[in-house]
Coordinates of C-alpha atoms in Angstrom, one line a residue:
X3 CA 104.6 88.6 92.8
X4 CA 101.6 90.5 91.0
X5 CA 102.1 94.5 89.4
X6 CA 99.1 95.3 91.3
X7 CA 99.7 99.0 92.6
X8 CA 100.6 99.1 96.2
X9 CA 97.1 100.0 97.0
X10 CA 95.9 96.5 96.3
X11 CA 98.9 94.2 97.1
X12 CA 98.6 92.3 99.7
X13 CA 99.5 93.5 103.4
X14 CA 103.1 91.2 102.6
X15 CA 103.3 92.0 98.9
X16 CA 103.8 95.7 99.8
X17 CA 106.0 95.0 103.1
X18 CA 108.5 93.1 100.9
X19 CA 108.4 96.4 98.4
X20 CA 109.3 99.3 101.1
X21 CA 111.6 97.0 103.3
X22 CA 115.3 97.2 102.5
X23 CA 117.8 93.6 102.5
X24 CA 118.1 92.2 105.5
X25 CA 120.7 93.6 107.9
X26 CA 123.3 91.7 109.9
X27 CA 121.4 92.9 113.1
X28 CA 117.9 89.9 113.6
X29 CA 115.6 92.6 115.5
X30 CA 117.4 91.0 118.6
X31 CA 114.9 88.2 119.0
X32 CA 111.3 89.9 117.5
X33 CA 110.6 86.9 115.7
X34 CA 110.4 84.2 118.2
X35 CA 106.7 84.8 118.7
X36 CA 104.0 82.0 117.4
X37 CA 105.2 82.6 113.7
X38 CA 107.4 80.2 112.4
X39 CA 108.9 82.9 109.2
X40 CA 107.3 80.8 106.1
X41 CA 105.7 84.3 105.2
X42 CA 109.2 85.9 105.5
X43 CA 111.7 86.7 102.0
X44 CA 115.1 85.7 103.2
X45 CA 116.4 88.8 101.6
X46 CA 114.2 91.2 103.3
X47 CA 114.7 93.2 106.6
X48 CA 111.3 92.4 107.7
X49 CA 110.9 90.4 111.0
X50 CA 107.6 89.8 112.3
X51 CA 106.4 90.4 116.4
X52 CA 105.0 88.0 117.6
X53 CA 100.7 88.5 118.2
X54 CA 99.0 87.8 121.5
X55 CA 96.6 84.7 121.2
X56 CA 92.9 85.5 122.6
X57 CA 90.6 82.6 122.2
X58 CA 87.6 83.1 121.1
X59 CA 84.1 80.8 121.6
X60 CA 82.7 79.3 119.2
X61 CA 81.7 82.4 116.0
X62 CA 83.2 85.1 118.1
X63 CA 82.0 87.2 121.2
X64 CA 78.5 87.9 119.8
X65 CA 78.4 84.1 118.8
X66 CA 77.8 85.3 115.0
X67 CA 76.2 82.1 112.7
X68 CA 78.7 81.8 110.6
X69 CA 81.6 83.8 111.5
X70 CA 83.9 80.9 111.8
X71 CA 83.7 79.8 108.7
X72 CA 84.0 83.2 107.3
X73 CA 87.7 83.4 109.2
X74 CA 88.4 79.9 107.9
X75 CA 87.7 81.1 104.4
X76 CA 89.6 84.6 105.1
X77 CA 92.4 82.7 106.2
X78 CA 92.6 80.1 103.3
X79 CA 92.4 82.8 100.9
X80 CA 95.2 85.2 102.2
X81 CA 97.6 82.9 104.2
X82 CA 97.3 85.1 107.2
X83 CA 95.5 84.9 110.6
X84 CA 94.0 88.4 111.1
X85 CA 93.4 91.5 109.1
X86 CA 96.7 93.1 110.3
X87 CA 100.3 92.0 109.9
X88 CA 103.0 93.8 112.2
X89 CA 106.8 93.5 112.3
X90 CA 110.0 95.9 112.5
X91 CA 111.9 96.5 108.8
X92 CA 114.1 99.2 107.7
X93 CA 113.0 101.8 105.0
X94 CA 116.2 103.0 103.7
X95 CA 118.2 102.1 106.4
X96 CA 115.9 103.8 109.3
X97 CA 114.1 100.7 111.4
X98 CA 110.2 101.1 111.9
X99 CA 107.3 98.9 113.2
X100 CA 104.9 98.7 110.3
X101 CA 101.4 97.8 110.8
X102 CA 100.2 96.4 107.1
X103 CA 96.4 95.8 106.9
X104 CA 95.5 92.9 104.9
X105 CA 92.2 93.7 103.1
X106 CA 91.5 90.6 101.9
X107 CA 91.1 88.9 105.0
X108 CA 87.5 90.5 106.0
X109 CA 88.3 93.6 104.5
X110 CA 90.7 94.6 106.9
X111 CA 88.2 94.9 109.2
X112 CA 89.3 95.6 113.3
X113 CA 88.2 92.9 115.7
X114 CA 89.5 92.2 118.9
X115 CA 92.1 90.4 117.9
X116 CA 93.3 93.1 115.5
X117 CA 93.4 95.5 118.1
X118 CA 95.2 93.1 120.3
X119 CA 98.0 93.2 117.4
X120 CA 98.0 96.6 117.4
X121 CA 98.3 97.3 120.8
X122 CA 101.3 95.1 121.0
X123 CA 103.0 96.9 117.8
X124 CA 102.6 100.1 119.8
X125 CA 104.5 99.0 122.8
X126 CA 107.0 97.6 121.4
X127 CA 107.7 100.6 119.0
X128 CA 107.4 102.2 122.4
X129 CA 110.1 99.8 124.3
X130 CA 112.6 100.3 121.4
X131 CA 112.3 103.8 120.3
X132 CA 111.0 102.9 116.8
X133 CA 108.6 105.2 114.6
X134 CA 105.2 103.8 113.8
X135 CA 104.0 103.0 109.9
X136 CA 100.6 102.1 109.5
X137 CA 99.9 100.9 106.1
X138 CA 96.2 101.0 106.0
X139 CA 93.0 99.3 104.1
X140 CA 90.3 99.2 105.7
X141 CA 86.6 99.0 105.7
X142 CA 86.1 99.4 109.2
X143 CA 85.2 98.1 112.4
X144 CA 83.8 94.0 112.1
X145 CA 80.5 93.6 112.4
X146 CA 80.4 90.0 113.3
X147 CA 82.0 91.5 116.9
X148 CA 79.9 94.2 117.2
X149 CA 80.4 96.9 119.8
X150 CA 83.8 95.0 121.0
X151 CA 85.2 95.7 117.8
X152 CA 84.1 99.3 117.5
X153 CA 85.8 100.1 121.3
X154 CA 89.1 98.7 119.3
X155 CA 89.6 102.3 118.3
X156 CA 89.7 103.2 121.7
X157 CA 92.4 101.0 121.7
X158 CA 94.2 102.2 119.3
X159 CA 93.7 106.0 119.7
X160 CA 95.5 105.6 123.2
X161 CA 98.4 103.8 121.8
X162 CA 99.0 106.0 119.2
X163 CA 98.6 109.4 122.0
X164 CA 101.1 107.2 124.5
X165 CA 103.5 106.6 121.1
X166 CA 102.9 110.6 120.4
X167 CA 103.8 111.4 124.3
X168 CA 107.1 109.5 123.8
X169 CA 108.5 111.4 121.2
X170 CA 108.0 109.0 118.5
X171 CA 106.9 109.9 114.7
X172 CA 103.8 108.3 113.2
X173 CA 103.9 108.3 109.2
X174 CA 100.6 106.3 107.8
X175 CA 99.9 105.4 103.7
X176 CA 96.5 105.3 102.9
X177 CA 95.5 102.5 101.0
X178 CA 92.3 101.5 98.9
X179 CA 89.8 101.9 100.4
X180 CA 90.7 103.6 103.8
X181 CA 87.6 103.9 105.5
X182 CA 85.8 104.0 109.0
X183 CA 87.3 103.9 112.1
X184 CA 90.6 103.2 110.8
X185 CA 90.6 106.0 108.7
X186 CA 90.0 108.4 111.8
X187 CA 92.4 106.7 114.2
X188 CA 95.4 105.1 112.6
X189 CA 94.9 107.4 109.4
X190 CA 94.0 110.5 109.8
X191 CA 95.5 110.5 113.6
X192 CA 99.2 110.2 112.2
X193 CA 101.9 112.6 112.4
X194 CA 102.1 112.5 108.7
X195 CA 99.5 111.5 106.1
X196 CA 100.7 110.1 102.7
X197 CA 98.1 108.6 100.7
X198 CA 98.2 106.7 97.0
X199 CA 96.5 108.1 93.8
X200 CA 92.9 106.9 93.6
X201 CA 92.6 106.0 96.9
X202 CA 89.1 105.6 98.5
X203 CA 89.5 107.7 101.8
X204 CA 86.6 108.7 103.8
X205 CA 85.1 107.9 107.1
X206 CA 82.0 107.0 105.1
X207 CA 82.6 103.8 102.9
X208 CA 80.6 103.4 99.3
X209 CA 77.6 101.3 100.8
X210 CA 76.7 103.9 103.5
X211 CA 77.4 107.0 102.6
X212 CA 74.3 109.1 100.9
X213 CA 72.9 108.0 97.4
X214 CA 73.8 111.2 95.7
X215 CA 77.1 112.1 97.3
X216 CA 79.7 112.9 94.9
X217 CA 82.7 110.1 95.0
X218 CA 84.7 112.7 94.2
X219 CA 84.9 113.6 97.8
X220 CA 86.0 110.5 98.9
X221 CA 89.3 110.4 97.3
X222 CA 93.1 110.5 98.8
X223 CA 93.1 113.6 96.2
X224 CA 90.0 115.2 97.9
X225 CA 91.6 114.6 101.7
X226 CA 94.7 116.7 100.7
X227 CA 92.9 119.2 99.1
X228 CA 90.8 119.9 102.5
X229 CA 93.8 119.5 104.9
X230 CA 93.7 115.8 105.7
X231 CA 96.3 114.5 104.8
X232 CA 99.4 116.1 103.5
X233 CA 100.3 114.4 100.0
X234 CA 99.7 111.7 97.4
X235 CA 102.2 110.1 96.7
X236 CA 102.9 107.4 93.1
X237 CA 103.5 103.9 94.0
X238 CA 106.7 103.8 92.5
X239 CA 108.2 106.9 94.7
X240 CA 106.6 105.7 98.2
X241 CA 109.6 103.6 99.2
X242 CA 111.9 107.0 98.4
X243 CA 109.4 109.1 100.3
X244 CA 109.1 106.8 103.4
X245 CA 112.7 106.9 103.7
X246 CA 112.5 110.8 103.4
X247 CA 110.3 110.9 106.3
X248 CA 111.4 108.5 108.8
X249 CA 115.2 109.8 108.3
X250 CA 114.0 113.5 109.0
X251 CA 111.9 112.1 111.8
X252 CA 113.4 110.0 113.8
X253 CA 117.1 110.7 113.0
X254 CA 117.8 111.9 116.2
X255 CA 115.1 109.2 118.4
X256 CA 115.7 106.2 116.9
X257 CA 116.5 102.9 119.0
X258 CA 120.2 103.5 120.0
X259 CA 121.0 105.3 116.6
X260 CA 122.9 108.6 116.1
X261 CA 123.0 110.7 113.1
X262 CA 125.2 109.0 110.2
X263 CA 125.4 105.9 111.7
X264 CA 124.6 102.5 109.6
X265 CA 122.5 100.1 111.9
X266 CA 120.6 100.4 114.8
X267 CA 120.4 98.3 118.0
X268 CA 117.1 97.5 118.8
X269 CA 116.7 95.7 122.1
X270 CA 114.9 92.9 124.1
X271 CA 112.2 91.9 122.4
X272 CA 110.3 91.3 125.4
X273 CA 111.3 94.4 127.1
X274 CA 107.7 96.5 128.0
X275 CA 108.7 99.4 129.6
X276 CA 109.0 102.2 127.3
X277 CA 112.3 104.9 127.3
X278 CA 111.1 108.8 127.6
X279 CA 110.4 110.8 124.8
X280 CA 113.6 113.2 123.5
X281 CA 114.9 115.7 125.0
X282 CA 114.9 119.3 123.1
X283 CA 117.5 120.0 120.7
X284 CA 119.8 123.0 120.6
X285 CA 118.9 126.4 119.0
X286 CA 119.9 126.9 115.3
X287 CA 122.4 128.9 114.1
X288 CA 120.9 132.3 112.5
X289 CA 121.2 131.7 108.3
X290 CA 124.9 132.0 107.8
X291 CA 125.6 135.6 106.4
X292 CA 126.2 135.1 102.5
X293 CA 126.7 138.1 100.8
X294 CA 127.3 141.8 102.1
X295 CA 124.0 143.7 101.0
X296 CA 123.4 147.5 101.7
X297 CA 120.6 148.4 104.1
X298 CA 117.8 150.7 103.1
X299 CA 118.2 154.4 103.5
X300 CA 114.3 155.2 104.8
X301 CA 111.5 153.5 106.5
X302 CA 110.1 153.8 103.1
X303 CA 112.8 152.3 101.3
X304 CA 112.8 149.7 103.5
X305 CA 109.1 148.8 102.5
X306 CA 109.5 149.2 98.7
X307 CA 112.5 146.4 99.0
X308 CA 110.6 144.4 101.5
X309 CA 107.6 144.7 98.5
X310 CA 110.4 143.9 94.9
X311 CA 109.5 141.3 93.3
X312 CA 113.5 141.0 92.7
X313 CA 114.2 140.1 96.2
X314 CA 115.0 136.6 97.2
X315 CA 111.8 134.2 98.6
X316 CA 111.0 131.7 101.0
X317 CA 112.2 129.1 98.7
X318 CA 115.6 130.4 98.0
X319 CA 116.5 130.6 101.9
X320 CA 115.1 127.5 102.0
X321 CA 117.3 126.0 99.1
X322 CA 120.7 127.7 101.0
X323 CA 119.6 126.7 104.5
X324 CA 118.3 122.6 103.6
X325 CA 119.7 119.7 101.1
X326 CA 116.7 117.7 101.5
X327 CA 113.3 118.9 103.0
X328 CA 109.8 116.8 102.7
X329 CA 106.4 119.4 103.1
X330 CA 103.5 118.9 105.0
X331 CA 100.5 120.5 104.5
X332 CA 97.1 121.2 105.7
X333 CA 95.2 122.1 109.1
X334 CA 93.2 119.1 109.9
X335 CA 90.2 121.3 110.2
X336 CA 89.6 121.4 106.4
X337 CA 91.9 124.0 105.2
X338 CA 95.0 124.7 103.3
X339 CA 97.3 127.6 102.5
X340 CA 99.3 127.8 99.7
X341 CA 100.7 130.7 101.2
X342 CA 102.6 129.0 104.3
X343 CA 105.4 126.2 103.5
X344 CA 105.6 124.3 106.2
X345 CA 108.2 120.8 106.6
X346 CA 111.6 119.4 107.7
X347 CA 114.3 118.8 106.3
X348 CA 118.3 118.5 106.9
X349 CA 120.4 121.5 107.7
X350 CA 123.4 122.0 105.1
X351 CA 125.7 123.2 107.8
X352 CA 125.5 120.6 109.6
X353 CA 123.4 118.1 108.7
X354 CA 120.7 118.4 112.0
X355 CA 117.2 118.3 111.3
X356 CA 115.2 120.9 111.9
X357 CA 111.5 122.2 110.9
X358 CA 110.8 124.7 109.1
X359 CA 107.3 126.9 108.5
X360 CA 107.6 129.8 105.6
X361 CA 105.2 132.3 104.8
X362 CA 105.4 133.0 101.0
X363 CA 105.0 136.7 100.5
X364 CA 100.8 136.6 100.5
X365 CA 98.1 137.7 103.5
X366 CA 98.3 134.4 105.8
X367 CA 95.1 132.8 106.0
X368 CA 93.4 130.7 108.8
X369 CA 94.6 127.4 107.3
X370 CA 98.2 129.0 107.3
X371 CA 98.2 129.3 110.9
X372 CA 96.8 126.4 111.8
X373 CA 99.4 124.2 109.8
X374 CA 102.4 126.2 111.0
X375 CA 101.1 125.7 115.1
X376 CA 100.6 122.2 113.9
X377 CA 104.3 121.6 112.2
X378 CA 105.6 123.5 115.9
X379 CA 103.8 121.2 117.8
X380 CA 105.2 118.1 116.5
X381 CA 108.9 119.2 116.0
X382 CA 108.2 119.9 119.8
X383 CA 107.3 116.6 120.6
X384 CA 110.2 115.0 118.3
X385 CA 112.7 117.5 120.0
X386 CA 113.3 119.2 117.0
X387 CA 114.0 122.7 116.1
X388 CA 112.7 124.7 114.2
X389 CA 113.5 127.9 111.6
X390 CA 110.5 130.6 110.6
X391 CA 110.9 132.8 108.0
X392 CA 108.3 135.5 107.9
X393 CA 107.4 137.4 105.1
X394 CA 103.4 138.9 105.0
X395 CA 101.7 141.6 104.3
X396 CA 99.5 140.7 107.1
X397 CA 96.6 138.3 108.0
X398 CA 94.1 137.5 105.5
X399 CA 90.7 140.0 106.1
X400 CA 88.2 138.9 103.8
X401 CA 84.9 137.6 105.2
X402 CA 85.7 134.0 104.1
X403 CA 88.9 134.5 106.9
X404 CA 86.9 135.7 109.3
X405 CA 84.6 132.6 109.0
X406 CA 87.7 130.1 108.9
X407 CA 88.3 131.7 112.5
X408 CA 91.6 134.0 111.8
X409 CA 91.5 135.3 115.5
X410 CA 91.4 132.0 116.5
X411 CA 94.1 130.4 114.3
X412 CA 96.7 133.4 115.0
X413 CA 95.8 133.2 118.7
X414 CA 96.9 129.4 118.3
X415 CA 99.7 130.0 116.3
X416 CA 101.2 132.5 119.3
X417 CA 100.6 129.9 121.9
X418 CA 102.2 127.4 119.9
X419 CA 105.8 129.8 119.7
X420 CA 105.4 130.8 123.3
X421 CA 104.8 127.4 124.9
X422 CA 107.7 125.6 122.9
X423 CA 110.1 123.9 124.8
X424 CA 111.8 123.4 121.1
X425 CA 114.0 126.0 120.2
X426 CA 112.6 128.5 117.3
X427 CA 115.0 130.8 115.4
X428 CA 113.0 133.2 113.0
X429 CA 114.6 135.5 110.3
X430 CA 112.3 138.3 108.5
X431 CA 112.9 138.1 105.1
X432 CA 110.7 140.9 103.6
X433 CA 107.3 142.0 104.8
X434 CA 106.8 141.5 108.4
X435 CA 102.8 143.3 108.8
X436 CA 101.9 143.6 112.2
X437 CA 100.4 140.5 114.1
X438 CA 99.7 138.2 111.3
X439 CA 103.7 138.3 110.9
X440 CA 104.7 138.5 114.7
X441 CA 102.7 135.2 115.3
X442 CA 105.2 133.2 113.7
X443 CA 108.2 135.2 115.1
X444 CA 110.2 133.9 118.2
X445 CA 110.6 136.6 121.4
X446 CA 114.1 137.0 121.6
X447 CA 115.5 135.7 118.5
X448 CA 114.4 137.0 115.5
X449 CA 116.5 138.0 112.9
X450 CA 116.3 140.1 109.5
X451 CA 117.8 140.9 106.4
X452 CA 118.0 144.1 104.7
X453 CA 115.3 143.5 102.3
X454 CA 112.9 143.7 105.1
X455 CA 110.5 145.6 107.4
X456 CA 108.3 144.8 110.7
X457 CA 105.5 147.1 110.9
X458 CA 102.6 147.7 113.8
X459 CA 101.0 147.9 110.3
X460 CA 101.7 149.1 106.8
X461 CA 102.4 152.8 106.4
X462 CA 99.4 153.5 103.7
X463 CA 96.9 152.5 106.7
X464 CA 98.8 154.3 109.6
X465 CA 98.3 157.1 107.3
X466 CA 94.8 156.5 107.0
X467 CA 93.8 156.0 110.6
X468 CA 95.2 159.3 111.2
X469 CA 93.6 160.8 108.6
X470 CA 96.6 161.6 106.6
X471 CA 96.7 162.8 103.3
X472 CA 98.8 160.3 100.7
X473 CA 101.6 162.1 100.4
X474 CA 102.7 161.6 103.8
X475 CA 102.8 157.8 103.7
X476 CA 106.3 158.1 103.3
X477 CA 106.9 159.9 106.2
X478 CA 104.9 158.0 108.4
X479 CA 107.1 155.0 107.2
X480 CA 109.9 157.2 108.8
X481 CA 108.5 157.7 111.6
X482 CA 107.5 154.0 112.6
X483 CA 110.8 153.3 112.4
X484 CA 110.7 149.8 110.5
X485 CA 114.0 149.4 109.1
X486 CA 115.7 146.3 109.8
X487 CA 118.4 148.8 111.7
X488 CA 115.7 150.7 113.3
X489 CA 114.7 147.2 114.9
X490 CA 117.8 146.3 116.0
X491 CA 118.3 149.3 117.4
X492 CA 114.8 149.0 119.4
X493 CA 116.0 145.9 120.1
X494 CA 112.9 143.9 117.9
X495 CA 115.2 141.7 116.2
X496 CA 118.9 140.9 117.1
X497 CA 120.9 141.3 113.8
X498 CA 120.9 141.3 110.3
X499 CA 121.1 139.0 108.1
X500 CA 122.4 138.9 104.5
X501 CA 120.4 137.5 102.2
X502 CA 121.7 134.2 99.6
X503 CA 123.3 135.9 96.8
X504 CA 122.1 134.8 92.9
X505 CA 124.1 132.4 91.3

């Protein structure tokens, strides 16, 4: 094998790197298609599906001069039939259908017969409760098929929805180049979006975007950066990551698997009919109380504790409450907020997985918002639940905010908590300023810890609006009543809390 970077091995070079050795279990028949396994290492998990066959006249459907031959040539040069190869392996002992593009074979271009492979991938990750990994390089749709190949992402975007509708995780690596239509359907439609360093991503590829636009752009680094995709991750650590992802995603959906169990039983090959999606998972336990801690004495105490840079963050609840969390990040509208942590990751207690969304201390922006709805909406759909730890000074107000849409983005973020089916625990770990903190609070079971406050807003501009002088901000803290016991007591939040003591 070459030490090419996993962006430019080959669609089996990079299979053979993420799958584990084989297990005792054979996929329960999956490769008794038209394949006869020469492709296959013996000592891999890997075990291709078998493909629909669709003939084809003479140079394809448009009856392109020449496009025979440039198949024939495709197919001597990469040992493979199409510009796709699908199978089930297991990534660190969690099975998966992967869908590997092959670049070299027409630069992974989608025809008709690719979508036809990826159609069948989809239903039978669907039949057997499998999560989806697309592995993508792609230039695009094939031009040689004209319009039939473009509708193939037509194709594909309703299998991946049906796939989404069932419960199922979609995790997709960006490869070089990831381009076109298979950037915006496979790509940038996953669940998850990991990309490698360098990567050409873009729905533009090099040869038609504009002369003077700046390459830079087009990068798996840029994509992050404007919400896209959620990280870059180095060759060497995508196997570890995968396995990260799919365990904290499909744990609890998997095939016939339940949590801490070795193998998996996959089912009939040829079985169609797809099982419903999961149902939604218990609440979590309000953060185990870890410490005794006094509560404050005023409403202003209550803020200046809330404010201490000495108080314990996002990440150190986040430390106590997970062993192992994986982030994503970014709104899919072009926006990012350092200020909101959002992810999964597995419960210490008890090893469930649940989701998590943080804010970090800082005004929430638009971006913010938008990822946390997003990261509720899928731990919905996987029948997750999910913990929210709130801690703002309140929404972002700046003019660039108000251009992002904050209205809009809080307005989603509420409709997101209210419409869960998935349970949402929140605890209020310092600041809690008026809406932009209540959007990511759950009715009915919040919870806080002494070092915080919830506030209709902050006592300096109560004071102001009622044209108070400064020396009465304190007072008017009083009077809002915002202590973590002034909450209980108006029955805001249902208890308190004690926060993870240092080390």
């Amino acid at each position: 094998m070459t030490a090419r970077a996993p962006g430019r091995h080959s669609a089996r070079e990079l299979i053979a790197l993420l799958a584990d050795d084989s297990h005792d279990d054979s996929h329960d028949g999956s490769h008794d298609g038209s394949h006869d396994g020469s492709h296959d290492e013996s000592n891999k998990s890997f075990r291709e599906l078998p493909y629909p066959m669709r003939e084809f006249k003479t140079n394809g459907p448009l009856s392109w001069q020449g496009y025979d031959a440039s198949r024939a040539r495709a197919a001597s040069r990469t040992g493979e039939e199409e510009s796709v190869v699908c199978g089930t392996a297991y990534i660190g002992g969690t099975p998966a259908v992967l869908i590997a593009f092959e670049f070299g074979f027409l630069g992974g271009s989608l025809g008709e017969r690719t979508g036809d492979r990826l159609e069948s991938a989809y239903e039978y990750a669907r039949a057997h409760r499998l999560p989806v990994v697309p592995l993508v390089a792609t230039g695009g749709s094939r031009m040689q098929e004209g319009m039939l190949a473009l509708t193939q992402l037509q194709r594909v975007a309703r299998q991946s929805v049906l796939t989404r509708e069932a419960g199922l995780p979609q995790i997709a690596v960006l490869r070089d180049p990831t381009t076109g239509g298979g950037w915006a359907t496979l790509g940038a439609g996953a669940d998850v979006v990991l990309a490698l360093p360098g990567a050409q991503v873009g729905f533009a590829g090099s040869r038609v975007r504009p002369a003077d636009a700046d390459p830079a752009a087009y990068t798996a680094e840029a994509q992050v950066a404007a919400g896209a995709a959620d990280a870059v991750v180095r060759p060497e650590e995508l196997r570890e990551t995968l396995a990260l992802w799919l365990r904290l995603l499909s744990a609890d959906t998997v095939g016939t698997q339940t949590r801490g169990a070795g193998t998996v039983t996959i089912g009939d090959a040829r079985s169609t009919e797809a099982a419903p999606p999961p149902s939604p998972s218990s609440p979590l336990s309000p953060p185990p109380a870890l410490g005794a801690a006094p509560l404050p004495t005023t409403g202003w105490d209550a803020v200046q504790r809330a404010r201490s840079p000495r108080r314990p963050r996002a990440e150190t609840y986040l430390d106590a409450y997970f062993t192992r969390r994986a982030a994503i990040s970014g709104d899919r509208c072009g926006g990012t907020d350092a200020g909101m942590a959002c992810g999964f990751g597995e419960c210490a207690a008890d090893g469930r997985i649940a989701a998590y969304a943080a804010q970090l201390g800082t005004a929430t922006r638009p971006a913010g918002y938008r990822t946390a709805a997003r990261l509720i909406r899928l731990a919905e759909r996987l029948g997750i639940p999910v913990l929210t730890l709130v801690d703002t000074p309140g929404a972002a107000n700046d003019a660039d905010a108000e251009r992002e849409g904050a209205g809009a983005a809080i307005a989603d973020l509420f409709g997101a908590v209210a419409a869960a089916r998935t349970p949402i625990t929140t605890l209020l770990i310092g600041e809690g300023g008026s809406g932009g903190a209540l959007a990511l609070a759950a009715p009915g079971n919040t919870w806080a810890t002494p070092d915080s406050y919830f506030s209709v807003i902050a006592p300096e501009l109560a004071a102001a609006i009622l044209k108070r002088p400064e020396g009465e901000v304190e007072a008017t803290a009083d009077q809002l009543r915002i202590r973590p016991q002034d909450l209980v007591e108006l029955g805001v939040v249902r208890g308190i809390v004690s926060p993870p003591q240092p080390s």
